[in-house]
Amino acid sequence: MKHEKIGIIGAGHVGSHVASALLLFGVCDEIVLLDIDHEKALAQAMDLADTAVCLPRRTVVTAGCYADLADADLVVFCAFSGTLEADRLAELQNTAGIARQVGTDLVRCGFGGLIVSIT
């Protein structure tokens, strides 16, 4: 049986909701949360891990680093610059810079799965 692992980059509102939905719908065996603020990712992972013990599919939820994503099947890109603009296009340049860095870091760690961007 294949181990299904999903990484989520960005543990803010969007990333934490994605992780919660994946957990509640029993989509995968493992969820790894990454955030520039590792403590935030750790807090989200701990909250979701508490929920996981009550669900039929025992999904492992952790906070990690890029090396933990090398064998992931899917990465969901939810990272965000933290600056909300009235015009969403004004955020594009910052988000593009973050995406370039995330892409570089994923290549470096050996990730070979799919990437979904919902930023």
Short mmCIF file of C-alpha atoms in Angstrom, two decimals:
data_model
loop_
_atom_site.label_atom_id
_atom_site.label_comp_id
_atom_site.label_asym_id
_atom_site.label_seq_id
_atom_site.Cartn_x
_atom_site.Cartn_y
_atom_site.Cartn_z
CA MET A 1 0.00 0.00 0.00
CA LYS A 2 1.33 3.43 -0.98
CA HIS A 3 1.96 5.99 1.75
CA GLU A 4 0.27 9.25 0.73
CA LYS A 5 2.02 12.40 1.92
CA ILE A 6 0.99 16.01 1.34
CA GLY A 7 3.02 19.08 2.22
CA ILE A 8 1.48 22.48 2.82
CA ILE A 9 3.69 25.55 2.49
CA GLY A 10 2.14 28.39 4.44
CA ALA A 11 0.40 27.61 7.73
CA GLY A 12 -1.75 30.74 7.88
CA HIS A 13 -5.51 30.87 7.36
CA VAL A 14 -5.54 29.20 3.95
CA GLY A 15 -2.90 26.57 4.70
CA SER A 16 -4.46 25.60 8.01
CA HIS A 17 -7.89 25.26 6.40
CA VAL A 18 -6.44 23.10 3.63
CA ALA A 19 -4.76 20.88 6.22
CA SER A 20 -7.97 20.63 8.21
CA ALA A 21 -10.00 19.62 5.15
CA LEU A 22 -7.42 17.02 4.09
CA LEU A 23 -7.47 15.59 7.59
CA LEU A 24 -11.25 15.53 8.00
CA PHE A 25 -11.83 13.94 4.59
CA GLY A 26 -9.13 11.33 5.21
CA VAL A 27 -7.29 12.17 2.00
CA CYS A 28 -3.75 11.15 3.01
CA ASP A 29 -1.59 9.34 5.54
CA GLU A 30 0.65 12.27 6.39
CA ILE A 31 0.46 16.08 6.31
CA VAL A 32 3.57 18.22 6.74
CA LEU A 33 3.10 21.94 7.44
CA LEU A 34 5.86 24.43 6.62
CA ASP A 35 5.86 28.12 7.39
CA ILE A 36 8.49 30.83 7.65
CA ASP A 37 7.23 31.02 11.25
CA HIS A 38 7.98 27.46 12.34
CA GLU A 39 6.20 27.97 15.68
CA LYS A 40 2.97 28.78 13.83
CA ALA A 41 3.30 25.61 11.73
CA LEU A 42 4.02 23.62 14.89
CA ALA A 43 0.96 25.01 16.70
CA GLN A 44 -1.29 24.21 13.72
CA ALA A 45 0.17 20.72 13.43
CA MET A 46 -0.37 20.03 17.14
CA ASP A 47 -4.00 21.18 16.98
CA LEU A 48 -4.67 19.00 13.94
CA ALA A 49 -2.85 16.03 15.47
CA ASP A 50 -5.23 16.26 18.44
CA THR A 51 -8.16 16.02 16.03
CA ALA A 52 -6.58 13.16 14.08
CA VAL A 53 -6.85 10.72 16.99
CA CYS A 54 -10.65 10.92 16.76
CA LEU A 55 -10.86 10.14 13.05
CA PRO A 56 -11.09 6.76 11.32
CA ARG A 57 -8.00 7.33 9.18
CA ARG A 58 -4.97 7.94 11.37
CA THR A 59 -3.26 10.78 9.56
CA VAL A 60 0.07 11.93 10.99
CA VAL A 61 0.33 15.73 11.10
CA THR A 62 3.69 17.41 11.69
CA ALA A 63 5.50 20.70 11.20
CA GLY A 64 8.62 20.24 9.14
CA CYS A 65 11.17 21.60 6.72
CA TYR A 66 11.78 21.22 3.00
CA ALA A 67 13.77 18.00 3.49
CA ASP A 68 10.56 16.45 4.85
CA LEU A 69 8.89 17.10 1.48
CA ALA A 70 11.38 15.15 -0.65
CA ASP A 71 9.06 12.11 -0.75
CA ALA A 72 5.73 13.99 -0.71
CA ASP A 73 3.22 13.21 -3.43
CA LEU A 74 1.77 16.71 -3.47
CA VAL A 75 2.65 20.16 -2.14
CA VAL A 76 0.00 22.82 -1.71
CA PHE A 77 1.49 26.31 -2.01
CA CYS A 78 -0.38 28.70 0.30
CA ALA A 79 2.45 31.06 1.22
CA PHE A 80 1.69 34.74 1.31
CA SER A 81 3.72 37.90 1.87
CA GLY A 82 1.59 39.04 4.78
CA THR A 83 0.62 42.32 3.12
CA LEU A 84 -3.01 42.61 2.06
CA GLU A 85 -3.60 45.11 -0.71
CA ALA A 86 -6.95 46.48 -1.87
CA ASP A 87 -5.99 45.41 -5.38
CA ARG A 88 -5.01 41.72 -5.40
CA LEU A 89 -2.74 42.29 -8.42
CA ALA A 90 -0.60 44.54 -6.22
CA GLU A 91 0.35 41.42 -4.22
CA LEU A 92 1.47 39.53 -7.33
CA GLN A 93 5.10 40.68 -7.31
CA ASN A 94 5.66 39.63 -3.67
CA THR A 95 3.88 36.32 -4.19
CA ALA A 96 5.91 35.62 -7.34
CA GLY A 97 9.12 36.15 -5.37
CA ILE A 98 7.96 33.76 -2.68
CA ALA A 99 6.97 31.20 -5.33
CA ARG A 100 10.42 31.42 -6.94
CA GLN A 101 12.11 30.77 -3.59
CA VAL A 102 9.75 27.91 -2.73
CA GLY A 103 10.36 26.35 -6.15
CA THR A 104 14.11 26.56 -5.64
CA ASP A 105 13.85 25.02 -2.17
CA LEU A 106 11.63 22.19 -3.45
CA VAL A 107 14.09 21.36 -6.23
CA ARG A 108 17.00 21.40 -3.75
CA CYS A 109 15.28 18.94 -1.41
CA GLY A 110 14.55 16.51 -4.26
CA PHE A 111 10.78 16.94 -4.38
CA GLY A 112 9.33 15.34 -7.50
CA GLY A 113 5.58 15.42 -6.91
CA LEU A 114 2.81 17.76 -7.97
CA ILE A 115 2.39 21.36 -6.82
CA VAL A 116 -0.97 23.07 -6.39
CA SER A 117 -0.96 26.83 -5.87
CA ILE A 118 -3.92 28.43 -4.17
CA THR A 119 -2.29 31.71 -3.30
#
